[in-house]
Amino acid sequence: MDITQFLLSLLHSFSTLDFVEKVDMHTEVFILKGRAILTKGRFLQIYFNEQTGTTAFALIQEGKRIWGIDFDNMRGWHLHPIGNPEGHCKMASVTIEDIIKTLEEAWLLLP
């Protein structure tokens, strides 16, 4: 997937969420970095490297990751679950739409 496809899928998926207030993305050749500002003082940090496929989504609250989904070539796809955000739970390959759906499910579990 290239940066343009990644960004379009991401923005389309965000459009379904009522807790997304603002999206701020930046590209650097083949890397996309940014964040989605969310309600309740939280934000979603996003990273994507088109060349390596490295992908990272981290839900941040009070400066700490409270949930996330990542992909890297060493561990593959893995979840950082609510309640154990430092843990790594292996998972099957997911799409951006799957990640945002999982974010929405996690969001409902949070106070």
CSV table of C-alpha atoms in Angstrom, one decimal:
chain,number,residue,atom,x,y,z
A,1,MET,CA,0.0,0.0,0.0
A,2,ASP,CA,1.3,3.5,-0.8
A,3,ILE,CA,0.9,6.6,1.4
A,4,THR,CA,-2.0,8.0,-0.7
A,5,GLN,CA,-4.0,4.8,-0.3
A,6,PHE,CA,-3.2,4.6,3.4
A,7,LEU,CA,-4.3,8.2,4.0
A,8,LEU,CA,-7.5,7.9,2.0
A,9,SER,CA,-8.5,4.7,3.8
A,10,LEU,CA,-7.6,6.3,7.2
A,11,LEU,CA,-9.6,9.4,6.5
A,12,HIS,CA,-12.6,7.5,5.2
A,13,SER,CA,-12.6,5.3,8.3
A,14,PHE,CA,-12.3,8.3,10.7
A,15,SER,CA,-15.3,9.8,9.1
A,16,THR,CA,-17.5,7.2,10.8
A,17,LEU,CA,-16.3,8.0,14.3
A,18,ASP,CA,-18.0,10.7,16.4
A,19,PHE,CA,-15.1,11.0,18.8
A,20,VAL,CA,-12.5,12.3,16.2
A,21,GLU,CA,-12.2,16.0,16.4
A,22,LYS,CA,-9.3,16.8,14.1
A,23,VAL,CA,-6.7,15.0,12.0
A,24,ASP,CA,-3.2,16.3,11.4
A,25,MET,CA,-1.0,14.3,9.0
A,26,HIS,CA,2.4,15.0,7.5
A,27,THR,CA,4.3,13.1,4.8
A,28,GLU,CA,8.1,12.8,4.3
A,29,VAL,CA,8.7,11.1,1.0
A,30,PHE,CA,7.6,7.5,1.9
A,31,ILE,CA,6.7,8.1,5.5
A,32,LEU,CA,3.4,9.3,7.0
A,33,LYS,CA,3.2,10.6,10.5
A,34,GLY,CA,0.4,12.3,12.4
A,35,ARG,CA,-2.3,12.2,14.9
A,36,ALA,CA,-6.0,12.3,15.3
A,37,ILE,CA,-7.2,14.5,18.1
A,38,LEU,CA,-10.0,12.8,19.9
A,39,THR,CA,-12.5,13.7,22.6
A,40,LYS,CA,-11.8,13.1,26.3
A,41,GLY,CA,-8.2,14.6,26.0
A,42,ARG,CA,-6.9,11.6,24.0
A,43,PHE,CA,-5.2,11.3,20.6
A,44,LEU,CA,-4.3,8.6,18.2
A,45,GLN,CA,-0.7,8.7,17.1
A,46,ILE,CA,-0.2,7.2,13.6
A,47,TYR,CA,2.9,6.1,11.7
A,48,PHE,CA,3.3,4.4,8.3
A,49,ASN,CA,6.4,3.6,6.3
A,50,GLU,CA,5.5,2.7,2.7
A,51,GLN,CA,8.9,1.0,2.1
A,52,THR,CA,9.0,-1.3,5.1
A,53,GLY,CA,5.2,-1.6,5.8
A,54,THR,CA,5.8,-0.6,9.4
A,55,THR,CA,2.6,0.6,10.8
A,56,ALA,CA,1.8,1.9,14.2
A,57,PHE,CA,-1.4,3.2,15.9
A,58,ALA,CA,-1.2,4.2,19.5
A,59,LEU,CA,-4.0,5.6,21.6
A,60,ILE,CA,-2.5,8.1,24.0
A,61,GLN,CA,-4.0,9.4,27.2
A,62,GLU,CA,-2.1,11.6,29.7
A,63,GLY,CA,1.2,11.0,27.8
A,64,LYS,CA,0.9,7.2,27.9
A,65,ARG,CA,-0.2,4.6,25.4
A,66,ILE,CA,-3.3,2.9,26.6
A,67,TRP,CA,-4.0,0.8,23.4
A,68,GLY,CA,-2.4,0.2,20.1
A,69,ILE,CA,-2.0,-1.9,17.0
A,70,ASP,CA,1.3,-2.2,15.2
A,71,PHE,CA,3.1,-4.0,12.4
A,72,ASP,CA,6.8,-4.5,12.0
A,73,ASN,CA,8.9,-7.1,10.2
A,74,MET,CA,10.1,-8.7,13.4
A,75,ARG,CA,6.8,-9.2,15.3
A,76,GLY,CA,4.3,-9.0,12.5
A,77,TRP,CA,0.8,-7.6,13.4
A,78,HIS,CA,0.3,-7.3,17.2
A,79,LEU,CA,-2.1,-5.6,19.6
A,80,HIS,CA,-1.3,-3.6,22.7
A,81,PRO,CA,-4.5,-4.2,24.6
A,82,ILE,CA,-6.3,-2.0,27.1
A,83,GLY,CA,-5.2,-3.0,30.5
A,84,ASN,CA,-1.8,-4.2,29.2
A,85,PRO,CA,-0.6,-1.7,26.6
A,86,GLU,CA,3.0,-2.8,27.0
A,87,GLY,CA,2.0,-6.3,26.0
A,88,HIS,CA,2.2,-7.8,22.5
A,89,CYS,CA,-0.7,-10.0,21.4
A,90,LYS,CA,-0.1,-11.6,18.0
A,91,MET,CA,-3.0,-11.0,15.6
A,92,ALA,CA,-3.8,-11.8,12.0
A,93,SER,CA,-3.2,-9.3,9.2
A,94,VAL,CA,-5.6,-6.4,9.4
A,95,THR,CA,-6.7,-3.5,7.2
A,96,ILE,CA,-6.9,0.1,8.2
A,97,GLU,CA,-10.7,-0.3,8.4
A,98,ASP,CA,-10.2,-3.2,10.8
A,99,ILE,CA,-7.8,-1.2,12.9
A,100,ILE,CA,-10.3,1.7,13.2
A,101,LYS,CA,-13.1,-0.7,14.0
A,102,THR,CA,-11.0,-2.2,16.7
A,103,LEU,CA,-10.2,1.3,18.0
A,104,GLU,CA,-13.9,2.0,18.2
A,105,GLU,CA,-14.5,-1.2,20.2
A,106,ALA,CA,-11.6,-0.3,22.5
A,107,TRP,CA,-12.9,3.2,22.9
A,108,LEU,CA,-16.3,1.9,24.2
A,109,LEU,CA,-14.4,0.0,27.0
A,110,LEU,CA,-12.7,3.1,28.3
A,111,PRO,CA,-14.2,5.4,30.9
